[in-house]
PDB file of C-alpha atoms and ligand atoms in Angstrom:
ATOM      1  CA  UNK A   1       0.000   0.000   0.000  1.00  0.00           C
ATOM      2  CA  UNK A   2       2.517   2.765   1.113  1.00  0.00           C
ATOM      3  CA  UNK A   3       5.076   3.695  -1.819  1.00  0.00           C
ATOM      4  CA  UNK A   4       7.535   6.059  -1.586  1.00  0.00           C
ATOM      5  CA  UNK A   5       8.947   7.904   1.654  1.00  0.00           C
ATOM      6  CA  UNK A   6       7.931  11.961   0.603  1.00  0.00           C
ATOM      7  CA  UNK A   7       9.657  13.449   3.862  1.00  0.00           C
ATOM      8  CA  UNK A   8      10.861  13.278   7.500  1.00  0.00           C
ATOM      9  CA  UNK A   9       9.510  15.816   9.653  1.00  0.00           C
ATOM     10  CA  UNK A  10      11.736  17.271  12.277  1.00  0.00           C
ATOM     11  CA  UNK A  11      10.438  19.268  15.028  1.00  0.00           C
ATOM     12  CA  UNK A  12      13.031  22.182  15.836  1.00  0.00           C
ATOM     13  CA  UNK A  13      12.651  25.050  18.600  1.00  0.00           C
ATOM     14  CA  UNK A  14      14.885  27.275  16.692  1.00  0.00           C
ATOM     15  CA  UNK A  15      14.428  26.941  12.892  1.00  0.00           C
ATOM     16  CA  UNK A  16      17.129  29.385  11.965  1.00  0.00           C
ATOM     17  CA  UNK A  17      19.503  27.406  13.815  1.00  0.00           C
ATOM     18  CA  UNK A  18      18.221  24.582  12.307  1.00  0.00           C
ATOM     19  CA  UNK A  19      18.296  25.414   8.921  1.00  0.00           C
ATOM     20  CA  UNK A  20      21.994  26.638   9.020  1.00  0.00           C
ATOM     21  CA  UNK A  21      23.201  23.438   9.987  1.00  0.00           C
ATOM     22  CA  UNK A  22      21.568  21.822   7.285  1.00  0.00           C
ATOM     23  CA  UNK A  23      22.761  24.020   4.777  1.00  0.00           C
ATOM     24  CA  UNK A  24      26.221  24.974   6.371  1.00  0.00           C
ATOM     25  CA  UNK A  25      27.215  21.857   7.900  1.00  0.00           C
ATOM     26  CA  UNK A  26      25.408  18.856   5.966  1.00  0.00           C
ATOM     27  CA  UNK A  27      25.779  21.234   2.865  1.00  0.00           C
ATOM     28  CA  UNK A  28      21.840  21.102   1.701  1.00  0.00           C
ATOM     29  CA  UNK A  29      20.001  22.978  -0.189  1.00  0.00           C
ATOM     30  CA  UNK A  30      17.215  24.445   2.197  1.00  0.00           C
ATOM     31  CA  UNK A  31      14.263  26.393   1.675  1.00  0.00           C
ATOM     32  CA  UNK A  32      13.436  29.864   2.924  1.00  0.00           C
ATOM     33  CA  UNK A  33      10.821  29.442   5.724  1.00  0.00           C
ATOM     34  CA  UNK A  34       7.516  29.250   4.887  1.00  0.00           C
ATOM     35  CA  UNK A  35       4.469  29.981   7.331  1.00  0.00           C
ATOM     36  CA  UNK A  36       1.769  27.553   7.641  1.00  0.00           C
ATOM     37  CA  UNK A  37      -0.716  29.375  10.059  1.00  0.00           C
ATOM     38  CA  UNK A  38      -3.744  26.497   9.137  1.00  0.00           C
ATOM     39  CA  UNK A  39      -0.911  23.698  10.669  1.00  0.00           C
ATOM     40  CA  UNK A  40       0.870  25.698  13.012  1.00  0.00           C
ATOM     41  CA  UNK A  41       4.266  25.357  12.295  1.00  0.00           C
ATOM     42  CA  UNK A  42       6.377  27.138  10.124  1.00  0.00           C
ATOM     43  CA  UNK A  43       8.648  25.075   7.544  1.00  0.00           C
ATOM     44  CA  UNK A  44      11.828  24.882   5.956  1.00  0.00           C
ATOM     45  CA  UNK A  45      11.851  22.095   3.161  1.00  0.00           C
ATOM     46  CA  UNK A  46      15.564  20.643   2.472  1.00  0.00           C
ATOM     47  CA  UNK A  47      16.259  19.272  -0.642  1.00  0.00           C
ATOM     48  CA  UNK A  48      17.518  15.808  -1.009  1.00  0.00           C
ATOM     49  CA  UNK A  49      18.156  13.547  -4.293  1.00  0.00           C
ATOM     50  CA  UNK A  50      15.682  10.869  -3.079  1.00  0.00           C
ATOM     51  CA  UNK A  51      13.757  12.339  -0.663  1.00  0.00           C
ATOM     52  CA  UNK A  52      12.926  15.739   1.463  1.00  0.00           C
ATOM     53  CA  UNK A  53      13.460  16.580   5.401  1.00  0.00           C
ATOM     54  CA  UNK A  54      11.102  18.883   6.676  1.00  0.00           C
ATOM     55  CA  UNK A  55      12.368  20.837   9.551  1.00  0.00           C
ATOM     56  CA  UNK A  56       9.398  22.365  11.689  1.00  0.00           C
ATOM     57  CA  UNK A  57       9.078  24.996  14.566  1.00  0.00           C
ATOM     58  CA  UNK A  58       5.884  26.412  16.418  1.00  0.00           C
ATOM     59  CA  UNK A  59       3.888  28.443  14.760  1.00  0.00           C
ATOM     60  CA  UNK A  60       1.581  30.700  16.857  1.00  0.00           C
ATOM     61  CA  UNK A  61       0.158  29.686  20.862  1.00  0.00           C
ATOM     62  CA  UNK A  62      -0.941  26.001  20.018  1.00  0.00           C
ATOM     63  CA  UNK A  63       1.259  24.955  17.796  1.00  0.00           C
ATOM     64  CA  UNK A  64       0.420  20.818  17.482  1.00  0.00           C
ATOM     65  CA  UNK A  65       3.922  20.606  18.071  1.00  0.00           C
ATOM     66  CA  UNK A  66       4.601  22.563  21.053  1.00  0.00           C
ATOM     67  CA  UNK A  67       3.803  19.450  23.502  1.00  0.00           C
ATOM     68  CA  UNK A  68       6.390  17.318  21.637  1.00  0.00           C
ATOM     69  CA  UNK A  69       9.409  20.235  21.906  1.00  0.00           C
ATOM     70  CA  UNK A  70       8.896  20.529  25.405  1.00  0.00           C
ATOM     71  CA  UNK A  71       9.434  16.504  25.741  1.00  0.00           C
ATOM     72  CA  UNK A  72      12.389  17.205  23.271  1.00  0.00           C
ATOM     73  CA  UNK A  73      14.237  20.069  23.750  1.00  0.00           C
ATOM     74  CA  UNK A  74      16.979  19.516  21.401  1.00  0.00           C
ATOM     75  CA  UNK A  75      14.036  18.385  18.560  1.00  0.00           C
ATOM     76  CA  UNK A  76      13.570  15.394  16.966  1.00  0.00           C
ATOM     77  CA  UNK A  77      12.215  13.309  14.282  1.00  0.00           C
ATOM     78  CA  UNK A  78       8.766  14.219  14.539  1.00  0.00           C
ATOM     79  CA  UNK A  79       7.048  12.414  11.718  1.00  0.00           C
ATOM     80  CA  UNK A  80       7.792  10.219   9.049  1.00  0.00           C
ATOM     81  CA  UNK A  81       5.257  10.709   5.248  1.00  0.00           C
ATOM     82  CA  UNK A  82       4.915   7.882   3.113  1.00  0.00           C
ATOM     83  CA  UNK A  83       3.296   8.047   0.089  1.00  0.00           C
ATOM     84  CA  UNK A  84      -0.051   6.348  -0.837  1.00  0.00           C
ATOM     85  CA  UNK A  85      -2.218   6.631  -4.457  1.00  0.00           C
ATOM     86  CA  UNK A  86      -5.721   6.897  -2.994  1.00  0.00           C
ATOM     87  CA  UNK A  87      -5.815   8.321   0.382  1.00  0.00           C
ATOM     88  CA  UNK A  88      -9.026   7.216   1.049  1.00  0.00           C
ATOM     89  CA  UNK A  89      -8.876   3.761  -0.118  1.00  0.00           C
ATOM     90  CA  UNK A  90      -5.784   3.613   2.434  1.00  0.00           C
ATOM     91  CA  UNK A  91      -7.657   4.841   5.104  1.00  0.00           C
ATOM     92  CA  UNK A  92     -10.561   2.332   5.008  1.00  0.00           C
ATOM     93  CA  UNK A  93      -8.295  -0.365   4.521  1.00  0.00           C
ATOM     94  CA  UNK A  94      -6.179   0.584   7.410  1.00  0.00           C
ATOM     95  CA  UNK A  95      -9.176   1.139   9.988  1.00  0.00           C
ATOM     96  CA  UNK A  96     -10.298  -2.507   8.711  1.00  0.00           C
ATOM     97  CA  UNK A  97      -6.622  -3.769   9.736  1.00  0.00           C
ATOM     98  CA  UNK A  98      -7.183  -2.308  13.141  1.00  0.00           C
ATOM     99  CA  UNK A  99      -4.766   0.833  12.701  1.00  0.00           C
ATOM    100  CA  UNK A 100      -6.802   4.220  14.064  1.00  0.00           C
ATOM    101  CA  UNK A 101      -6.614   7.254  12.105  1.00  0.00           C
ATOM    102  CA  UNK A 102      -6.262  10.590  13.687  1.00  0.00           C
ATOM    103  CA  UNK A 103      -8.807  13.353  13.785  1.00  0.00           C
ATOM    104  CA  UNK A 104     -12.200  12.794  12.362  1.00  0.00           C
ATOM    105  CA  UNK A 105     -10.329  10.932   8.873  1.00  0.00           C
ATOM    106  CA  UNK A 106     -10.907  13.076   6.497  1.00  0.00           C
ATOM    107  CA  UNK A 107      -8.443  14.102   5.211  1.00  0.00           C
ATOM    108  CA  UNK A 108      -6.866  17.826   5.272  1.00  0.00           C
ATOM    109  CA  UNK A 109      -4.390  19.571   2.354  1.00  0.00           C
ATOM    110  CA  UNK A 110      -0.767  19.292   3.785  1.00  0.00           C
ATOM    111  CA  UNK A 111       1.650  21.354   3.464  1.00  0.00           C
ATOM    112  CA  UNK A 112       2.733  20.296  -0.075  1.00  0.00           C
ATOM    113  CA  UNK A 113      -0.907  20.873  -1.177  1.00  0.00           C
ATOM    114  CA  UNK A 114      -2.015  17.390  -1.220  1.00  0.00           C
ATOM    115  CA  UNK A 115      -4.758  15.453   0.654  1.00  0.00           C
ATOM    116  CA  UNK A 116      -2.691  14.015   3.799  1.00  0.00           C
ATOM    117  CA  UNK A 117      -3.765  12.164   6.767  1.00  0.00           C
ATOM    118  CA  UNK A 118      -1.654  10.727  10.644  1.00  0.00           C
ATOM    119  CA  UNK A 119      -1.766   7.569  12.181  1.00  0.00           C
ATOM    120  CA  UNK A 120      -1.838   6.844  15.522  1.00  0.00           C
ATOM    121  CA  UNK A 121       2.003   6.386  16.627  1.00  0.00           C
ATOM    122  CA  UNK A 122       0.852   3.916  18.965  1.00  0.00           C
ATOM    123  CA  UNK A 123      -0.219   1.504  16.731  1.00  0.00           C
ATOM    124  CA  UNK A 124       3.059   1.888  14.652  1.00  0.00           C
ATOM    125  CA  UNK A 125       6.083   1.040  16.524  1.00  0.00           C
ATOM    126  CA  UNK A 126       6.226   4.801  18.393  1.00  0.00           C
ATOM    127  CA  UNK A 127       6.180   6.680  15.068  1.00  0.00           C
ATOM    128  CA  UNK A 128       3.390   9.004  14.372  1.00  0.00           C
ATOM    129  CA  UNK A 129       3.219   8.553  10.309  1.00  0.00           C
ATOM    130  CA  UNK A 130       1.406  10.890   7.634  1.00  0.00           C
ATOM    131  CA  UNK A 131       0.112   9.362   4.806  1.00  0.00           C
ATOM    132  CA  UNK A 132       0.118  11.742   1.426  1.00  0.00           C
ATOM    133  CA  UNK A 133      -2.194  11.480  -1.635  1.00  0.00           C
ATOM    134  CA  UNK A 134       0.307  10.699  -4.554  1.00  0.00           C
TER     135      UNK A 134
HETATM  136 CO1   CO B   1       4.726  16.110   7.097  1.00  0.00          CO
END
């Protein structure tokens, strides 16, 4: 069912900061930051050949990330987004295999502009996972 692996999301407290190392250190091409007020995070896409890294920080008071950072100061990998070719063909046949979708399942435009929806981290070894429409 899942296909390719779009991004890994990585929570950050100072984005700046974050962003330099990837570009100055690891040598990546990085995005400039880009708001996402409807998510509430704010998002710096690196560039990879095969894949992307996402690095996120809060975005406004209740940011859905905010609870994470303060259990992870330094940051961390957040999320991980495979792909999927019909989101909501994945989602029914995932709630029939027992794994619980988040929210109400229907599912929202990411922040690539896509239909995306999370799983429950407990039902997949720890790691909350998005799932993106193709
Ligand atoms: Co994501």
């Amino acid at each position: 069912m899942i296909g390719r692996l779009n991004h890994v999301a990585i929570a950050v407290r100072d984005l700046a900061r974050a962003a330099e190392l990837y570009r100055d250190v690891l040598g990546a091409a990085v995005s400039a930051p880009i708001a996402q007020a409807e998510h509430g995070v704010t998002t710096v896409f690196v560039a990879l050949p095969n894949t992307k890294i996402e690095l996120i920080a809060p975005f406004g008071d209740d940011s859905p990330i905010a609870k994470f950072l303060d259990r992870m100061p330094d940051g961390g990998i957040h999320h991980v987004c495979y792909e999927v070719d019909d989101i909501a063909a994945a989602r029914d046949a995932l709630r029939a295999r027992g794994a619980r979708v988040l929210g109400d399942g229907a599912p929202k435009i990411g922040a690539h502009g896509k239909p995306v929806l999370f799983l429950h981290p407990k039902d997949f070894c720890g790691t909350l996972i998005e799932l993106e429409q193709a």
